[in-house]
Short mmCIF file of C-alpha atoms in Angstrom, two decimals:
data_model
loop_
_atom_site.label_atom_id
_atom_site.label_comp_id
_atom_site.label_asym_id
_atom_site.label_seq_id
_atom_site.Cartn_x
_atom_site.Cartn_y
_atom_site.Cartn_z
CA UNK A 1 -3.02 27.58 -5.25
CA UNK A 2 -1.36 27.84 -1.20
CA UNK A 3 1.48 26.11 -0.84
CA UNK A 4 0.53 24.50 2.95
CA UNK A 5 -1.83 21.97 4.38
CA UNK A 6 -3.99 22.39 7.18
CA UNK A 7 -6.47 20.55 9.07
CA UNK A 8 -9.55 22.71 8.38
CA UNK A 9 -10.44 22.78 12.28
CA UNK A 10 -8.89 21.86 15.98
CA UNK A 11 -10.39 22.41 19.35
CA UNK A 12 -8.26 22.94 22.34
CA UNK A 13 -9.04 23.18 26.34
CA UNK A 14 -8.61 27.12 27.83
CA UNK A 15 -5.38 27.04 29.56
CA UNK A 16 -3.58 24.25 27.19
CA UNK A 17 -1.00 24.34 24.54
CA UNK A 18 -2.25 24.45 21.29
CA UNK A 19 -0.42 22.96 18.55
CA UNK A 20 -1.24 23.60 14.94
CA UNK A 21 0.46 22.04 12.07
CA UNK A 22 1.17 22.79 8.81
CA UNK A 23 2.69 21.09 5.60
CA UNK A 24 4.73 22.18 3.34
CA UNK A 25 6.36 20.05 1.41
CA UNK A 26 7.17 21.95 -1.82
CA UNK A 27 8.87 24.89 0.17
CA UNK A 28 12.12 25.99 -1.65
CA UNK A 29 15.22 27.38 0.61
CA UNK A 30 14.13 30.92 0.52
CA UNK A 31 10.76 30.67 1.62
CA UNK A 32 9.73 32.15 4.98
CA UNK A 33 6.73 30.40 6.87
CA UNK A 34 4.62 33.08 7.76
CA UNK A 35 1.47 32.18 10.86
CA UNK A 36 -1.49 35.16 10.48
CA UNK A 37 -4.60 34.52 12.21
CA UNK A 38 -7.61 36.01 11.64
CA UNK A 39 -10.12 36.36 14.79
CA UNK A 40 -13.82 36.94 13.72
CA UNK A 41 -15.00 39.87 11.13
CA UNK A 42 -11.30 41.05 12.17
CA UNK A 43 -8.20 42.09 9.80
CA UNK A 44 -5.81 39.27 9.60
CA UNK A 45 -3.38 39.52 13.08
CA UNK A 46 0.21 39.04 12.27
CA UNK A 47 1.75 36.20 14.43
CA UNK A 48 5.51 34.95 14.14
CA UNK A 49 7.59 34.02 10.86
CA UNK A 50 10.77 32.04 9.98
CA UNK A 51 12.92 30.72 7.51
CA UNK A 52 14.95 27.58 9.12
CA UNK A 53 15.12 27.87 12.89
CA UNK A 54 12.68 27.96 15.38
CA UNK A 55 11.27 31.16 16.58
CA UNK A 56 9.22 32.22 19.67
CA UNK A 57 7.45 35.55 20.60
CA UNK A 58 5.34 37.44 23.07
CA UNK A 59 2.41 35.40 21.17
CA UNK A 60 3.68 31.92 19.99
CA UNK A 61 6.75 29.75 18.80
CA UNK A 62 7.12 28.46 15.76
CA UNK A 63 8.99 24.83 15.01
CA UNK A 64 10.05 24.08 11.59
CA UNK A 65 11.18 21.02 11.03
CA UNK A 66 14.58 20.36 9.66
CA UNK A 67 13.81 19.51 6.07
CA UNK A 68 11.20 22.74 6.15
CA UNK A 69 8.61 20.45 4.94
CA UNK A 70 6.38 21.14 7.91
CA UNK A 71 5.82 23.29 10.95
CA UNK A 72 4.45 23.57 14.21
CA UNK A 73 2.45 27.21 15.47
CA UNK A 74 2.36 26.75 19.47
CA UNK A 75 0.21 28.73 21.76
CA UNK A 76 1.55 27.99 25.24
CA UNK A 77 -1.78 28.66 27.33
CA UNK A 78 -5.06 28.90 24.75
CA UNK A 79 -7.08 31.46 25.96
CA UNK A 80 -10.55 32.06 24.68
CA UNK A 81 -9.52 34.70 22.52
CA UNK A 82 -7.10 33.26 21.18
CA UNK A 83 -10.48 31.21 19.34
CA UNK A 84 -9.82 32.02 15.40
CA UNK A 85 -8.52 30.49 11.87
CA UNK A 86 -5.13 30.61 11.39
CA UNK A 87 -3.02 30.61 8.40
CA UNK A 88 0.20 28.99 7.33
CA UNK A 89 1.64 30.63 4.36
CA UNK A 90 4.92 30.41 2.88
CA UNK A 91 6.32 33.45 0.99
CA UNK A 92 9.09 33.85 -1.43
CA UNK A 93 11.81 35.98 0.79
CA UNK A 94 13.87 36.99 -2.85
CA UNK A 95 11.16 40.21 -4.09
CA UNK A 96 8.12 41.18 -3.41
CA UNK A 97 6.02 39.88 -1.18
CA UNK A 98 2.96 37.91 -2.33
CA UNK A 99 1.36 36.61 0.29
CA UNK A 100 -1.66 33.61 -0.19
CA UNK A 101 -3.83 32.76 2.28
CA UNK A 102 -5.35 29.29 2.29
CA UNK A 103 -8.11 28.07 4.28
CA UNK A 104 -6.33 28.06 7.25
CA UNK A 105 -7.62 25.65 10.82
CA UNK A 106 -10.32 26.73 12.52
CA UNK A 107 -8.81 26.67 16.35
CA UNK A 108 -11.53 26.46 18.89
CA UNK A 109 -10.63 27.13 22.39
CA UNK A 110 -13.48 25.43 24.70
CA UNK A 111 -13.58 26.57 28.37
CA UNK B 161 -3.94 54.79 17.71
CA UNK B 162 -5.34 52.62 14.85
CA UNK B 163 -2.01 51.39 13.11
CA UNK B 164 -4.01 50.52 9.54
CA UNK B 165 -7.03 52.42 9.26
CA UNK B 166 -10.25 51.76 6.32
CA UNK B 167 -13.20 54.02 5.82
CA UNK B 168 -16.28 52.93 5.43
CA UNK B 169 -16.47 50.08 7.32
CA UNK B 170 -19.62 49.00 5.71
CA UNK B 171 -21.11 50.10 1.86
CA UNK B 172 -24.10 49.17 0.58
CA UNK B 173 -24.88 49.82 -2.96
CA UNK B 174 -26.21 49.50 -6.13
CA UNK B 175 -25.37 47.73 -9.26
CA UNK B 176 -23.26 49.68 -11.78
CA UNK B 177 -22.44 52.44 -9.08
CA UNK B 178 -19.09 53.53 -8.19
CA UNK B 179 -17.34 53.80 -4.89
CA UNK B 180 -14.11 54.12 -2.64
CA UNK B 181 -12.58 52.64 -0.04
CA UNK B 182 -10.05 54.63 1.89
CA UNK B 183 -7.19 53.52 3.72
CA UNK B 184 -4.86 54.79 5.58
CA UNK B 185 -1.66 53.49 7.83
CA UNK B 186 0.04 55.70 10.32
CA UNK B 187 3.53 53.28 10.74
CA UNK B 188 5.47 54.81 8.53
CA UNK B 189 5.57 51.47 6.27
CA UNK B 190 5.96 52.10 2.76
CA UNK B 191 4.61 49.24 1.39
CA UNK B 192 0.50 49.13 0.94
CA UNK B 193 -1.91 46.31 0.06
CA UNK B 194 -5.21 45.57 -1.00
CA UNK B 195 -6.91 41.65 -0.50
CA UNK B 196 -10.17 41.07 -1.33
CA UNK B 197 -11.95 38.13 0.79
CA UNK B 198 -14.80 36.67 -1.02
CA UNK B 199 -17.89 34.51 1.21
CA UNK B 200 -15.71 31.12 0.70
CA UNK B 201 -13.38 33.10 3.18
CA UNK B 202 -10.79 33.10 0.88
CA UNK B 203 -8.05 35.91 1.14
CA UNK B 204 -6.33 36.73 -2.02
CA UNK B 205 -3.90 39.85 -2.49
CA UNK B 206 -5.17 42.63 -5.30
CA UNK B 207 -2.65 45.30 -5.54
CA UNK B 208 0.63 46.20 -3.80
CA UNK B 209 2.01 49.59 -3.81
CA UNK B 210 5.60 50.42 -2.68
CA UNK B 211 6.66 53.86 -1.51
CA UNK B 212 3.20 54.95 -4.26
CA UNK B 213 4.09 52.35 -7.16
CA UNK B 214 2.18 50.13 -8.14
CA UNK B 215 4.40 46.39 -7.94
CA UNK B 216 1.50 43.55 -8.09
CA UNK B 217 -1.01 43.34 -9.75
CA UNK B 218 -3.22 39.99 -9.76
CA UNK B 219 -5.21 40.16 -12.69
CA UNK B 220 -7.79 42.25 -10.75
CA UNK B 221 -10.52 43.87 -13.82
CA UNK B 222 -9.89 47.22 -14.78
CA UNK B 223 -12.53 47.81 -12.61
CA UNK B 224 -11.07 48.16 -9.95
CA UNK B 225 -8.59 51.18 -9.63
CA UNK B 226 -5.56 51.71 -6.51
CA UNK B 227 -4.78 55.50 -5.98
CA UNK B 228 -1.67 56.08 -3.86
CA UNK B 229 -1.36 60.01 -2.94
CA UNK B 230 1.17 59.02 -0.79
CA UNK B 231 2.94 56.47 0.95
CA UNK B 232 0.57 56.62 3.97
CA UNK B 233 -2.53 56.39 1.58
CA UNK B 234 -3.72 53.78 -0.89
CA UNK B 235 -7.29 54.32 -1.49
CA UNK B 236 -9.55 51.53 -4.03
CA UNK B 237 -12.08 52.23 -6.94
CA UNK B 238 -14.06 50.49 -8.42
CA UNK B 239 -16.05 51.18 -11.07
CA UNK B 240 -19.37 49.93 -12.51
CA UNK B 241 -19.81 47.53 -9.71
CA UNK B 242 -21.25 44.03 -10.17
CA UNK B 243 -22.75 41.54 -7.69
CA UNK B 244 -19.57 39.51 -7.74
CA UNK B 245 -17.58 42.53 -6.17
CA UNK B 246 -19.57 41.82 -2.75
CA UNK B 247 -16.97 40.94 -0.05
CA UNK B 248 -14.76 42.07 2.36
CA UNK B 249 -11.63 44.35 1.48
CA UNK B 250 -8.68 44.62 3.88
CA UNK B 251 -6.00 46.85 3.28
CA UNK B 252 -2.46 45.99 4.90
CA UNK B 253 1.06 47.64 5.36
CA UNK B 254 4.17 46.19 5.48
CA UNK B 255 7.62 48.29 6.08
CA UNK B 256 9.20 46.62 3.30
CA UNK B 257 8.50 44.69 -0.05
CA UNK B 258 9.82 41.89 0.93
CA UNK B 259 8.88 38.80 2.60
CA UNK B 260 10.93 38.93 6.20
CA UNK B 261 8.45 41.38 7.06
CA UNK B 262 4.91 41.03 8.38
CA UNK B 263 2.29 42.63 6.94
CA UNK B 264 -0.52 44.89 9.35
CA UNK B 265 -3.90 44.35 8.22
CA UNK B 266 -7.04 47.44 8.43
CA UNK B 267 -10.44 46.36 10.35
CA UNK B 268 -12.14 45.42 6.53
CA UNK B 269 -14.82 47.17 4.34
CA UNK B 270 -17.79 44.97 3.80
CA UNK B 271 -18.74 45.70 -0.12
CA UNK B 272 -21.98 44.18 -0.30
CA UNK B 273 -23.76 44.96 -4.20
CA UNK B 274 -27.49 44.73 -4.77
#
C-alpha cells in the first residue's frame, strides 16, 4: 500500500548525476517526502527529506515539484557505492511516524 | 561508534523455539522501531516505541513481543516461531515521533526458521 512510484531499476555512468524519480500523486499538504536507500545486506541509510521546497545535503538534493505530485533524488557525481535501491516514501508529518517502504529503484552505478 | 546497534546478527533455529533480538541505539533518540523485511524485499514497520511506550502496532501476531527497558533499548520476542518468521529484522531510532525526522536504521538480524 506505498504511496510513490518508482521505476524498479536505473543504471548510471561513475562520475554522472543520477536522477531518480518518484510519483506521488495522492500526497496531501502535510506529507514529507522522505529518500532512504538501502545498500546491500545493509540497514536502510537515511538520505534527505522535504515537505514543499527543494532541499540539498552533503549526500543529495531533492526537487519536488510544485504541485508535490512528484520528485526528483539527485546524486551529483554517482560513485560506485553509491550502487543500491532507493526508496521514496511519503510520511504523514501530523503524529507518529509510519514510515512504508515500497520497492524502491534499483540504481546501478557502472564504471 | 555504532549509532543503532542489533545482536545477533545472524539466528538460526528451530521451529516452535523462542528467541531475541537485541537492540540498542546510543543517540539519545527516544523513539525506537522494529521492521521486518521479508525475501520479496519488502520493508514494513512492526512496532514503535516512544520514550518506552508502545505507539504502533501493525497487526504483528502476538507472537511477537517488543520489550523497552529503556529508551536506549527495545529488544524483540518472538515466541513459538514458524517458518514464515524467516527474514531480516532492522531496528531504527528516530529523535522524535514524528515525521520531520529521519529515522537511523541497525545492521539487521537475519531470522532464518527451519
Amino acid at each position: 500500500d506505498a504511496k510513490t512510484t518508482q521505476p524498479p531499476s536505473m543504471d548510471c555512468a561513475e562520475g554522472r548525476a543520477a536522477n531518480l524519480p518518484c510519483n506521488h500523486s495522492t500526497i496531501s499538504g502535510n506529507e514529507y517526502v522522505y529518500w532512504y536507500r538501502q545498500i546491500h545486506s545493509q540497514g536502510p541509510q537515511y538520505i534527505i527529506h522535504g515537505l514543499k521546497n527543494n532541499e540539498t545535503n552533503e549526500m543529495a538534493s531533492l526537487i519536488i515539484t510544485e504541485d508535490r505530485k512528484s520528485s526528483t533524488l539527485i546524486l551529483p557525481h554517482a560513485t560506485l557505492r553509491d550502487t543500491a535501491v532507493y526508496y521514496c516514501i511519503v510520511s504523514w508529518s501530523g503524529g507518529y511516524q509510519k514510515v512504508t517502504f515500497g520497492i524502491g529503484t534499483k540504481l546501478q552505478v557502472i564504471p | 561508534d555504532t549509532a543503532v546497534s542489533q545482536t545477533p546478527k545472524y539466528l538460526v533455529t528451530q521451529m516452535g523455539n523462542d528467541k531475541s533480538i537485541k537492540c540498542e541505539q546510543n543517540l539519545g533518540h527516544d523513539t525506537m522501531y522494529w521492521y521486518k523485511q521479508d525475501s520479496k524485499k519488502f520493508l514494513k514497520i512492526m512496532f514503535s516505541y516512544n520514550n518506552k511506550e508502545l505507539i504502533i502496532n501493525e497487526t504483528v501476531p502476538n507472537r511477537f513481543s517488543p520489550k523497552s527497558p529503556d529508551k536506549a533499548h527495545l529488544n524483540l520476542h518472538i515466541n513459538s516461531l514458524e517458518l514464515g518468521d524467516s527474514a531480516v529484522y532492522f531496528c531504527a531510532s528516530s529523535q522524535g515521533q514524528l515525521s520531520s525526522y529521519e529515522q537511523y536504521f541497525g545492521p539487521g538480524t537475519r531470522l532464518t526458521v527451519t
